[in-house]
Amino acid sequence: MRSARFDYHVHETFSSDARDSKVEDYIKVAEKRGIEQIAFTTHEIIT
């Protein structure tokens, strides 16, 4: 059975707790680490 490396909870610039994070940077790091799947999760306070 083949296993996959993944991260399904990554914050990016639209999240209030990760303003300095860039999608492109996450993709580069994921490729270097052999992570095959990532999902960007946006957290924002709506009032």
XYZ file of N, CA and C in Angstrom:
141
model
N 0.840 -1.177 0.000
C 0.000 0.000 0.000
C 0.891 1.249 0.000
N 0.595 2.176 -0.866
C 1.356 3.413 -0.979
C 0.763 4.464 -0.046
N 1.608 5.183 0.656
C 1.120 6.263 1.511
C 1.437 7.607 0.858
N 0.667 8.607 1.208
C 0.857 9.947 0.663
C 1.121 10.922 1.802
N 1.911 11.921 1.508
C 2.158 12.986 2.480
C 1.254 14.158 2.120
N 0.571 14.702 3.130
C -0.371 15.779 2.853
C -0.496 16.720 4.046
N -1.006 17.911 3.791
C -1.348 18.879 4.827
C -2.637 19.552 4.381
N -3.710 19.294 5.090
C -5.023 19.810 4.710
C -5.472 20.999 5.557
N -4.523 21.661 6.207
C -4.896 22.830 7.011
C -3.749 23.836 6.987
N -3.620 24.551 5.881
C -2.559 25.536 5.700
C -3.195 26.921 5.613
N -2.693 27.865 6.409
C -3.209 29.232 6.365
C -2.416 30.039 5.351
N -3.064 31.040 4.758
C -2.397 31.882 3.773
C -2.741 33.345 4.012
N -2.381 34.219 3.096
C -2.474 35.665 3.313
C -3.865 36.168 3.662
N -4.904 35.461 3.290
C -6.259 35.915 3.585
C -6.691 35.588 5.011
N -5.920 34.773 5.719
C -6.222 34.444 7.112
C -5.634 35.509 8.021
N -6.401 35.940 8.998
C -5.940 36.999 9.894
C -4.736 36.578 10.732
N -4.513 35.287 10.896
C -3.389 34.813 11.704
C -2.175 34.419 10.869
N -2.180 34.726 9.580
C -1.043 34.361 8.726
C -0.862 35.385 7.608
N -0.912 36.641 7.938
C -0.870 37.716 6.939
C 0.388 37.705 6.073
N 1.515 37.258 6.603
C 2.774 37.291 5.855
C 3.038 36.022 5.054
N 2.139 35.075 5.104
C 2.325 33.805 4.400
C 1.874 33.943 2.952
N 2.631 33.341 2.053
C 2.288 33.400 0.637
C 2.058 31.991 0.093
N 1.025 31.842 -0.709
C 0.678 30.547 -1.293
C 1.874 29.970 -2.045
N 2.551 30.799 -2.815
C 3.693 30.334 -3.605
C 4.787 29.738 -2.722
N 5.021 30.358 -1.558
C 6.040 29.852 -0.637
C 5.653 28.488 -0.078
N 4.385 28.316 0.273
C 3.925 27.015 0.765
C 4.109 25.932 -0.298
N 3.805 26.267 -1.529
C 3.939 25.288 -2.614
C 5.395 24.885 -2.789
N 6.306 25.842 -2.759
C 7.737 25.540 -2.892
C 8.212 24.621 -1.772
N 7.819 24.929 -0.541
C 8.228 24.110 0.604
C 7.620 22.712 0.508
N 6.357 22.632 0.131
C 5.697 21.328 -0.007
C 6.420 20.468 -1.041
N 6.790 21.058 -2.161
C 7.517 20.307 -3.191
C 8.858 19.814 -2.663
N 9.589 20.655 -1.937
C 10.890 20.272 -1.373
C 10.752 19.132 -0.370
N 9.651 19.120 0.383
C 9.445 18.113 1.434
C 8.712 16.871 0.942
N 8.348 16.855 -0.324
C 7.658 15.690 -0.869
C 6.195 15.603 -0.483
N 5.612 16.724 -0.089
C 4.189 16.752 0.251
C 3.408 16.829 -1.050
N 2.542 15.866 -1.259
C 1.834 15.742 -2.532
C 0.526 16.518 -2.587
N -0.080 16.771 -1.429
C -1.386 17.424 -1.399
C -1.409 18.461 -0.285
N -1.930 19.652 -0.607
C -2.133 20.678 0.413
C -3.497 21.324 0.188
N -4.094 21.790 1.274
C -5.371 22.501 1.194
C -5.223 23.793 1.986
N -5.579 24.896 1.372
C -5.493 26.189 2.034
C -6.795 26.471 2.767
N -6.655 26.828 4.046
C -7.797 27.051 4.921
C -7.765 28.495 5.396
N -8.776 29.243 5.059
C -8.830 30.652 5.432
C -9.647 30.827 6.706
N -9.059 31.541 7.663
C -9.748 31.892 8.899
C -9.920 33.397 8.902
N -11.114 33.849 9.083
C -11.380 35.284 9.113
C -12.541 35.535 10.057
N -12.457 36.621 10.762
C -13.536 37.003 11.666
C -14.551 37.812 10.869
N -15.781 37.398 10.905
C -16.855 38.098 10.213
C -17.792 38.678 11.261
N -18.011 39.968 11.198
C -18.886 40.609 12.189
C -20.087 41.226 11.522
